[in-house]
Coordinates of C-alpha atoms and ligand atoms in Angstrom, one line a residue:
X199 CA -0.1 0.0 -0.2
X200 CA 1.7 3.7 -1.0
X201 CA 1.1 6.2 2.0
X202 CA -1.2 8.5 -0.3
X203 CA -3.4 5.4 0.3
X204 CA -2.9 4.3 3.9
X205 CA -3.6 8.0 4.3
X206 CA -6.7 8.2 2.9
X207 CA -7.6 5.1 4.7
X208 CA -6.8 6.0 8.6
X209 CA -9.1 9.4 7.4
X210 CA -11.1 6.5 7.0
X211 CA -11.4 4.6 10.0
X212 CA -9.0 6.7 12.8
X213 CA -10.7 9.3 14.7
X214 CA -8.7 12.4 13.6
X215 CA -7.2 13.6 16.6
X216 CA -3.6 13.4 15.3
X217 CA -1.8 15.7 12.7
X218 CA 0.4 13.1 11.1
X219 CA 3.9 14.1 9.4
X220 CA 3.4 13.2 5.6
X221 CA 6.4 9.3 6.7
X222 CA 4.8 6.2 7.2
X223 CA 8.0 4.3 9.2
X224 CA 8.4 0.4 8.6
X225 CA 11.9 -0.1 10.5
X226 CA 13.8 0.9 13.1
X227 CA 17.2 0.3 15.5
X228 CA 19.4 2.1 17.9
X229 CA 19.3 5.7 16.5
X230 CA 17.7 5.4 13.1
X231 CA 14.0 4.6 11.6
X232 CA 13.3 4.4 7.5
X233 CA 10.5 4.6 5.8
X234 CA 8.8 2.5 3.5
X235 CA 10.7 4.3 0.1
X236 CA 13.7 2.5 2.1
X237 CA 14.7 6.5 3.4
X238 CA 16.7 6.8 6.6
X239 CA 15.4 9.0 9.1
X240 CA 18.0 10.1 12.5
X241 CA 15.7 10.1 15.5
X242 CA 15.5 13.2 18.2
X243 CA 12.3 12.4 19.0
X244 CA 12.9 8.5 20.2
X245 CA 8.8 7.9 19.7
X246 CA 7.9 11.0 22.1
X247 CA 10.5 10.1 24.4
X248 CA 9.5 5.9 24.2
X249 CA 12.4 4.8 23.0
X250 CA 15.5 5.6 25.3
X251 CA 17.2 2.0 24.7
X252 CA 17.2 2.9 21.0
X253 CA 14.3 1.0 18.5
X254 CA 14.5 -2.5 19.1
X255 CA 16.8 -2.9 22.3
X256 CA 18.7 -6.5 20.8
X257 CA 18.0 -6.4 25.6
X258 CA 14.3 -5.7 25.7
X259 CA 13.2 -7.4 21.7
X260 CA 14.9 -10.6 23.9
X261 CA 13.3 -10.1 26.9
X262 CA 9.4 -9.4 24.8
X263 CA 10.3 -12.6 22.7
X264 CA 11.5 -15.1 25.0
X265 CA 7.6 -13.5 27.4
X266 CA 5.9 -13.2 24.8
X267 CA 6.3 -16.8 24.1
X268 CA 5.7 -18.1 27.8
X269 CA 3.4 -16.5 28.9
X270 CA 1.2 -13.4 28.4
X271 CA -1.7 -12.9 30.7
X272 CA -2.5 -13.9 33.9
X273 CA -4.7 -10.4 35.0
X274 CA -4.0 -9.0 38.3
X275 CA -5.6 -11.7 40.1
X276 CA -2.4 -14.1 40.2
X277 CA 1.0 -13.6 40.6
X278 CA 3.5 -13.2 37.5
X279 CA 7.7 -12.9 38.5
X280 CA 7.9 -10.0 36.3
X281 CA 5.4 -7.9 37.8
X282 CA 6.9 -8.5 40.6
X283 CA 10.4 -7.8 40.0
X284 CA 9.6 -4.8 38.2
X285 CA 7.9 -3.5 41.2
X286 CA 11.1 -4.1 43.1
X287 CA 13.0 -2.3 41.0
X288 CA 11.1 0.7 41.0
X289 CA 10.6 1.1 44.7
X290 CA 14.6 -0.4 45.2
X291 CA 15.4 2.5 42.5
X292 CA 13.7 5.4 44.1
X293 CA 11.2 6.0 47.0
X294 CA 11.0 2.7 48.4
X295 CA 7.4 2.3 48.9
X296 CA 5.0 0.6 46.7
X297 CA 4.0 0.6 43.2
X298 CA 0.5 0.9 41.2
X299 CA 2.0 -0.3 37.6
X300 CA -0.3 1.2 34.9
X301 CA -1.0 0.9 30.5
X302 CA 0.3 4.6 30.0
X303 CA 1.2 7.8 31.5
X304 CA -2.4 9.6 32.8
X305 CA -2.9 6.4 34.4
X306 CA 0.1 6.0 36.8
X307 CA -1.6 10.1 36.9
X308 CA -4.3 8.8 38.2
X309 CA -3.5 6.5 40.2
X310 CA -1.3 9.3 42.2
X311 CA -4.2 11.4 41.9
X312 CA -6.3 8.7 44.0
X313 CA -3.8 8.3 45.9
X314 CA -4.2 11.6 47.4
X315 CA -7.2 13.1 47.0
X316 CA -7.6 9.8 49.3
X317 CA -4.6 10.7 51.6
X318 CA -6.7 14.2 52.3
X319 CA -9.9 12.9 53.4
X320 CA -8.0 9.9 56.0
X321 CA -7.1 13.3 57.3
X322 CA -10.3 15.0 58.1
X323 CA -11.1 16.8 54.7
X324 CA -13.6 16.9 52.6
X325 CA -13.0 18.8 49.9
X326 CA -9.3 18.1 48.2
X327 CA -6.9 19.9 45.9
X328 CA -5.0 19.4 43.9
X329 CA -2.7 21.8 42.3
X330 CA 0.0 21.6 39.2
X331 CA 1.5 24.9 37.4
X332 CA -0.4 26.2 34.0
X333 CA 0.4 25.3 30.8
X334 CA 1.8 21.7 32.5
X335 CA 0.8 19.0 31.0
X336 CA -0.2 15.6 33.1
X337 CA -2.3 13.2 30.1
X338 CA -5.5 12.9 29.8
X339 CA -8.0 11.4 30.9
X340 CA -10.1 13.2 33.5
X341 CA -8.0 13.9 36.3
X342 CA -4.9 14.3 34.1
X343 CA -7.2 16.0 32.5
X344 CA -8.1 18.6 35.3
X345 CA -4.2 19.0 36.0
X346 CA -3.5 19.6 32.8
X347 CA -4.8 22.8 32.2
X348 CA -4.3 24.1 28.5
X349 CA -6.2 21.5 27.9
X350 CA -9.1 21.0 30.7
X351 CA -10.2 24.7 29.7
X352 CA -12.6 23.6 26.7
X353 CA -15.5 23.8 27.6
X354 CA -16.5 21.0 25.0
X355 CA -15.2 18.4 27.2
X356 CA -16.5 20.0 29.8
X357 CA -17.9 19.2 32.6
X358 CA -14.5 18.9 34.5
X359 CA -13.3 17.3 37.8
X360 CA -13.9 19.8 40.3
X361 CA -11.0 20.3 42.9
X362 CA -8.0 21.4 41.0
X363 CA -6.5 24.8 40.7
X364 CA -3.5 26.0 38.2
X365 CA -0.7 28.9 39.7
X366 CA 1.7 30.4 37.7
X367 CA 4.6 28.4 36.4
X368 CA 7.7 28.2 38.9
X369 CA 6.1 30.4 40.6
X370 CA 7.4 29.9 43.9
X371 CA 5.4 32.7 45.5
X372 CA 2.1 32.0 44.1
X373 CA 2.4 28.3 45.1
X374 CA 3.0 28.7 48.4
X375 CA -0.3 31.2 48.8
X376 CA -2.3 28.5 46.7
X377 CA -1.4 25.5 49.4
X378 CA -3.9 25.3 52.4
X379 CA -4.9 22.5 54.0
X380 CA -6.8 21.5 51.8
X381 CA -4.6 21.1 49.6
X382 CA -5.1 17.4 48.8
X383 CA -1.5 17.4 46.8
X384 CA 0.6 20.2 44.7
X385 CA 2.0 17.9 41.2
X386 CA 4.4 18.6 39.6
X387 CA 7.3 18.5 36.1
X388 CA 10.0 19.0 37.2
X389 CA 10.7 19.7 33.3
X390 CA 8.0 21.0 31.5
X391 CA 7.8 18.7 28.6
X392 CA 5.0 19.0 26.3
X393 CA 4.6 23.0 26.8
X394 CA 8.5 23.2 25.4
X395 CA 10.6 21.8 28.2
X396 CA 10.7 24.4 30.8
X397 CA 12.3 23.5 34.0
X398 CA 11.3 24.2 37.6
X399 CA 13.9 26.5 39.0
X400 CA 15.2 25.2 43.3
X401 CA 13.2 28.2 44.5
X402 CA 9.8 26.2 42.9
X403 CA 11.4 23.3 43.9
X404 CA 12.1 23.9 47.8
X405 CA 8.9 25.7 48.2
X406 CA 6.6 22.6 47.2
X407 CA 7.8 20.7 49.9
X408 CA 8.6 23.6 52.4
X409 CA 4.3 24.2 51.3
X410 CA 3.2 20.1 51.5
X411 CA 5.4 19.5 54.2
X412 CA 3.3 22.4 56.5
X413 CA 0.5 21.3 55.0
X414 CA 0.0 17.4 54.6
X415 CA -0.3 18.0 51.1
X416 CA 1.8 15.2 48.8
X417 CA 5.0 16.4 46.4
X418 CA 3.9 14.7 43.3
X419 CA 6.4 14.1 40.5
X420 CA 5.4 13.4 37.3
X421 CA 7.9 12.3 35.3
X422 CA 6.4 10.3 32.6
X423 CA 8.7 12.2 30.8
X424 CA 12.0 13.3 32.2
X425 CA 13.1 9.7 34.4
X426 CA 14.4 6.8 33.2
X427 CA 17.1 8.3 32.8
X428 CA 16.3 11.5 30.2
X429 CA 18.0 13.7 32.7
X430 CA 21.0 12.0 33.4
X431 CA 19.9 10.7 36.3
X432 CA 17.9 8.1 36.5
X433 CA 14.9 10.2 37.8
X434 CA 15.0 13.8 37.9
X435 CA 14.6 14.0 41.7
X436 CA 17.7 12.2 42.0
X437 CA 19.6 16.1 40.4
X438 CA 16.7 18.4 43.0
X439 CA 17.1 19.3 45.8
X440 CA 13.3 17.7 47.2
X441 CA 12.2 13.8 46.8
X442 CA 8.9 13.6 46.0
X443 CA 6.5 11.6 48.1
X444 CA 4.9 10.0 44.8
X445 CA 6.7 9.3 42.1
X446 CA 5.4 8.3 38.3
X447 CA 6.8 6.8 35.0
X448 CA 6.2 6.1 31.8
X449 CA 7.4 5.8 28.0
X450 CA 10.4 5.3 28.2
X451 CA 9.9 2.1 30.9
X452 CA 8.1 0.1 28.8
X453 CA 11.1 0.5 25.8
X454 CA 8.1 1.4 23.2
X455 CA 5.8 -0.8 25.0
X456 CA 3.0 0.3 27.0
X457 CA 3.7 0.7 30.8
X458 CA 3.6 3.4 33.8
X459 CA 3.4 3.2 37.2
X460 CA 3.0 5.2 40.2
X461 CA 5.2 4.5 42.8
X462 CA 5.0 5.8 46.3
X463 CA 7.2 6.8 49.4
X464 CA 6.6 5.0 52.5
X465 CA 3.0 4.2 54.4
X466 CA 1.4 6.3 50.8
X467 CA 2.2 2.6 49.3
X468 CA -0.7 1.6 52.3
X469 CA -3.8 3.5 51.3
X470 CA -4.6 2.7 48.2
X471 CA -7.0 -1.4 49.5
X472 CA -8.3 -3.8 47.2
X473 CA -10.9 -2.9 45.5
X474 CA -10.4 0.8 45.5
X475 CA -7.9 0.8 42.1
X476 CA -7.4 -1.4 39.7
X477 CA -6.7 -2.3 35.5
X478 CA -7.6 -5.6 33.4
X479 CA -3.8 -5.4 31.5
X480 CA -1.9 -3.4 34.2
X481 CA 1.6 -5.2 35.4
X482 CA 1.0 -8.0 32.7
X483 CA 3.8 -9.8 32.2
X484 CA 5.1 -8.8 28.6
X485 CA 4.9 -5.2 29.1
X486 CA 7.2 -5.9 33.1
X487 CA 10.0 -7.9 31.8
X488 CA 10.7 -5.3 28.7
X489 CA 10.6 -2.3 31.5
X490 CA 13.3 -5.1 33.2
X491 CA 15.1 -5.3 30.4
X492 CA 15.2 -1.0 29.9
X493 CA 15.7 -0.5 33.7
X494 CA 18.8 -3.1 33.9
X495 CA 20.3 -0.7 30.7
X496 CA 19.9 2.7 31.2
X497 CA 19.9 1.8 35.3
X498 CA 23.3 2.1 35.0
X499 CA 25.8 4.8 35.9
X500 CA 28.2 4.6 32.9
X501 CA 24.8 5.2 30.9
X502 CA 23.7 7.4 32.5
X503 CA 27.6 9.8 32.6
X504 CA 27.7 9.5 29.0
X505 CA 23.8 11.5 28.8
X506 CA 24.9 13.8 31.2
X507 CA 28.1 14.3 29.1
X508 CA 26.4 14.4 25.2
X509 CA 23.4 16.0 26.9
X510 CA 25.6 19.0 27.6
X511 CA 28.2 18.9 24.2
X512 CA 24.6 18.8 22.5
X513 CA 23.4 22.0 24.0
X514 CA 26.7 23.8 23.9
X515 CA 27.0 23.1 19.2
X516 CA 23.1 24.3 19.4
X517 CA 24.2 27.8 21.1
X518 CA 26.8 28.4 18.3
X519 CA 24.8 28.1 16.2
X520 CA 22.7 31.0 14.1
X521 CA 18.9 31.0 15.0
X522 CA 19.5 29.6 18.4
X523 CA 19.3 31.5 21.2
X524 CA 18.9 29.8 23.7
X525 CA 18.9 26.0 25.1
X526 CA 16.4 24.6 27.4
X527 CA 16.9 21.7 29.7
X528 CA 19.0 18.7 30.8
X529 CA 20.1 15.4 29.6
X530 CA 18.8 14.4 26.2
X531 CA 15.6 16.8 26.7
X532 CA 16.0 19.5 25.6
X533 CA 14.3 22.6 24.2
X534 CA 15.8 24.9 21.5
X535 CA 14.8 28.5 21.5
X536 CA 15.0 30.0 18.1
X537 CA 15.2 32.8 17.1
X538 CA 11.6 35.1 16.8
X539 CA 10.6 35.5 13.5
X540 CA 12.0 31.9 12.9
X541 CA 8.7 28.9 12.5
X542 CA 9.7 26.3 14.1
X543 CA 6.8 23.9 12.3
X544 CA 9.2 24.7 8.6
X545 CA 12.1 23.9 11.1
X546 CA 11.5 21.1 12.2
X547 CA 9.4 20.2 8.1
X548 CA 12.7 21.3 6.2
X549 CA 15.1 18.1 8.8
X550 CA 12.0 16.5 8.1
X551 CA 12.6 15.8 4.8
X552 CA 17.0 16.0 4.7
X553 CA 16.6 12.9 7.3
X554 CA 15.7 14.4 11.4
X555 CA 12.9 13.9 13.2
X556 CA 12.7 16.6 16.2
X557 CA 9.3 18.0 17.6
X558 CA 7.9 21.2 18.3
X559 CA 6.1 21.6 21.2
X560 CA 4.8 25.1 21.0
X561 CA 5.4 27.6 18.0
X562 CA 9.9 28.9 18.2
X563 CA 10.6 25.8 19.8
X564 CA 12.1 23.0 19.2
X565 CA 11.5 19.9 21.2
X566 CA 14.6 17.0 21.3
X567 CA 14.7 14.1 22.5
X568 CA 17.1 11.8 21.2
X569 CA 18.0 7.7 22.3
X570 CA 20.0 7.9 25.4
X571 CA 22.1 5.7 23.7
X572 CA 23.2 8.1 20.8
X573 CA 26.9 8.3 19.4
X574 CA 28.4 11.8 19.7
X575 CA 28.5 11.1 15.4
X576 CA 24.8 11.0 15.3
X577 CA 25.0 13.9 17.7
X578 CA 27.4 16.2 15.4
X579 CA 24.8 14.6 12.8
X580 CA 21.5 15.8 13.4
X581 CA 23.8 19.7 14.5
X582 CA 24.5 20.1 10.7
X583 CA 21.7 19.0 9.9
X584 CA 19.8 22.1 12.5
X585 CA 21.9 24.4 11.4
X586 CA 22.1 23.8 7.8
X587 CA 17.9 23.5 7.4
X588 CA 17.7 27.5 9.7
X589 CA 19.9 28.7 6.8
X590 CA 18.3 26.8 4.3
X591 CA 14.8 28.2 5.5
X592 CA 15.7 31.6 6.6
X593 CA 19.1 32.5 4.0
X594 CA 19.1 35.9 4.8
X595 CA 19.8 35.8 8.4
Ligands
LIG20 N1 3.2 13.6 32.1 C1 4.3 14.1 30.9 C2 4.4 14.6 32.1 C3 3.9 13.4 29.7 O1 5.0 14.6 29.2 C4 2.8 13.1 29.5 C5 2.2 12.5 27.9 O2 4.0 13.3 27.0 C6 2.0 12.6 30.0 C7 2.1 12.8 31.9 C8 1.1 11.0 29.4 O3 1.6 10.2 29.4 P1 0.0 8.7 28.3 O4 0.2 9.6 26.8 O5 1.6 7.8 28.3 O6 -0.9 9.0 29.2

């Protein structure tokens, strides 16, 4: 089937909720993808920070093949070893408490919201509130959506879940004022991803931790995009002065398969009891085996150091390009701010034609989320392509 036929079929049979680029991918290996016409692309988006160990990493493929051939699914009414081992590994590598496994990021956040609300009820709060930042992105199911202020404004999707409030991004004072005894949780992306790669300042993170400690609210870190090595530590919070009470993960965790997790600190793992929460697929044996293989690869000091070094080098090289005004983020999670007047979407489209995949989270920003296993020569190639594209798209600059 050619691309035009595929596009026609997609328009006929898939709900039109996405604007897809006109490319059909058929194969991936490491940081490379190939389309249906045999063209090669360097993938600096990695399925939106999902394929962090690269496409079809042999260790992940082997784990999936092995598990899929033995046992795929029995439901959460029984035990399987990959599920329990994964929970152990996630807990021991982070907050130390119990884990609820999910099928996606938004579901991981639903679990965190449920824990926070129940915990607030347990201390006598009748109308618990969750505070997040403007332009935060926490997902698209109704709880997570309510904590995603920009999308929650859409009246056609209302009514929204009550009990959510947003404060200006990175405004420590506004956050402190918004958190009071009815606050169930402060929900934070340590680095905003979908809105353009904007890190929270240490001052705000410390203010959030302090406000939560003073009021009994929980501090939730949504590490769905920042986690699993993306910023150069297994979890982004490790490079900040604060430790959250709940941490959510997804995206890269499954190496390309859908899995998420809500990890609790200490006693918070006891808040949800039998009947409070559940999911048929969650913690399935195949996705859990894949996640264990991913963590084995990523939870490695040498790989994490490499992410920090490659990220620092990439940032420096990008800043030397004419048309780049700033580079935000940490590790291999970078937002490239372009000079005023440059349309990032136009640049990204040109880059795609040149064989480099990047994404545009907001009009003036290119978002780079390459696989953590990308090699230095590929990083150099990406920088050269971005420089050439900016020059080619805006030759008069
Ligand atoms: N939270 C953050 C920070 C995200 O970046 C995303 C997805 O982009 C989500 C939550 C939602 O994850 P999912 O799309 O797996 O539901």
